[in-house]
Short mmCIF file of C-alpha atoms in Angstrom, two decimals:
data_model
loop_
_atom_site.label_atom_id
_atom_site.label_comp_id
_atom_site.label_asym_id
_atom_site.label_seq_id
_atom_site.Cartn_x
_atom_site.Cartn_y
_atom_site.Cartn_z
CA MET A 1 0.04 -0.02 -0.02
CA LYS A 2 1.34 3.48 -0.96
CA GLU A 3 1.97 5.73 2.03
CA ILE A 4 -0.07 8.90 1.93
CA ASN A 5 1.99 11.99 2.82
CA GLU A 6 -0.26 14.66 1.40
CA VAL A 7 -4.00 15.40 1.34
CA PHE A 8 -6.23 17.59 -0.75
CA ILE A 9 -8.96 19.58 1.17
CA LEU A 10 -11.99 20.58 -0.90
CA THR A 11 -13.99 23.63 0.20
CA HIS A 12 -16.73 25.79 -1.31
CA ILE A 13 -17.00 29.48 -0.73
CA HIS A 14 -20.15 31.39 -1.26
CA GLU A 15 -19.63 35.10 -0.84
CA PHE A 16 -22.56 37.39 0.06
CA GLU A 17 -22.88 41.09 -0.91
CA ASP A 18 -22.57 42.21 2.63
CA THR A 19 -18.95 40.70 2.85
CA ARG A 20 -20.06 37.59 4.75
CA ALA A 21 -19.02 34.19 3.37
CA ASP A 22 -20.34 30.73 3.73
CA ILE A 23 -17.43 28.31 3.65
CA LYS A 24 -18.19 24.61 3.42
CA LEU A 25 -15.63 21.92 4.10
CA ILE A 26 -16.70 19.24 1.67
CA GLY A 27 -14.03 16.61 2.10
CA ILE A 28 -10.38 15.52 2.50
CA TYR A 29 -8.97 13.37 -0.31
CA SER A 30 -5.84 11.46 -1.06
CA SER A 31 -5.64 12.91 -4.63
CA LYS A 32 -6.61 15.99 -6.57
CA ALA A 33 -8.42 13.77 -9.01
CA ALA A 34 -10.71 12.46 -6.29
CA ALA A 35 -11.56 16.02 -5.19
CA ARG A 36 -12.29 17.01 -8.74
CA THR A 37 -14.67 14.08 -9.05
CA THR A 38 -16.54 15.40 -6.06
CA ILE A 39 -16.73 18.90 -7.59
CA THR A 40 -18.47 17.27 -10.62
CA LYS A 41 -21.03 15.72 -8.31
CA TYR A 42 -21.68 18.80 -6.21
CA LYS A 43 -21.58 21.74 -8.75
CA ASN A 44 -25.24 21.38 -9.81
CA LEU A 45 -26.64 20.84 -6.31
CA GLN A 46 -28.61 23.37 -4.37
CA GLY A 47 -26.27 25.48 -2.30
CA PHE A 48 -23.45 25.12 -4.83
CA ARG A 49 -24.94 25.78 -8.24
CA ASP A 50 -25.19 29.54 -7.79
CA SER A 51 -21.38 29.75 -7.46
CA PRO A 52 -20.04 26.79 -9.34
CA ASP A 53 -16.55 28.30 -9.81
CA ASN A 54 -16.02 28.82 -6.11
CA PHE A 55 -14.66 25.33 -5.25
CA VAL A 56 -11.14 25.33 -3.85
CA ILE A 57 -8.77 22.44 -3.63
CA SER A 58 -5.89 23.02 -1.20
CA LYS A 59 -2.92 20.64 -0.98
CA TYR A 60 -1.37 19.90 2.42
CA ILE A 61 1.58 17.90 3.43
CA LEU A 62 0.94 15.78 6.45
CA ASN A 63 2.77 16.59 9.71
CA GLU A 64 3.67 20.09 8.40
CA SER A 65 2.80 23.38 10.10
CA TYR A 66 1.66 26.39 8.15
CA PRO A 67 2.11 30.14 8.86
CA ILE A 68 -0.65 31.68 10.90
CA GLU A 69 -1.28 34.13 7.99
CA GLU A 70 -2.63 31.26 5.97
CA CYS A 71 -5.29 30.50 8.60
CA ILE A 72 -8.88 31.68 8.89
CA ARG A 73 -11.38 31.39 11.65
CA PHE A 74 -14.55 29.39 11.31
CA SER A 75 -17.39 29.47 13.81
CA LEU A 76 -19.07 26.23 14.45
CA TRP A 77 -22.81 26.57 14.74
CA TYR A 78 -25.21 23.85 16.02
CA LYS A 79 -29.04 24.50 16.05
CA LYS A 80 -28.36 28.28 15.56
CA LYS A 81 -26.13 28.46 18.64
CA LYS A 82 -22.45 29.22 18.36
CA VAL A 83 -20.63 26.22 19.79
CA LYS A 84 -16.97 27.17 19.20
CA ASN A 85 -14.49 28.76 17.00
CA ILE A 86 -12.31 26.51 14.74
CA ILE A 87 -9.07 27.63 13.16
CA CYS A 88 -8.58 26.09 9.67
CA ALA A 89 -5.79 26.72 7.20
CA ILE A 90 -6.65 27.46 3.60
#
């Protein structure tokens, strides 16, 4: 079995006119091709079809750290209540 030392994170960003953004983490894949296959499945679905060009595939090397400048803050919401903040690199 081939050792995996990199992953590809697929997100979708929907930007609103008031500068808010809805960022969805769709999946983590072992290849860019697998992430692209998922884009093909998702791009015509509700919640994605209004901005089909806003899919982002980011490559990360496992066990590497990334500069804080490359991080953004997500807020995790559950049943309309803020649960916690999550820091995710993109």
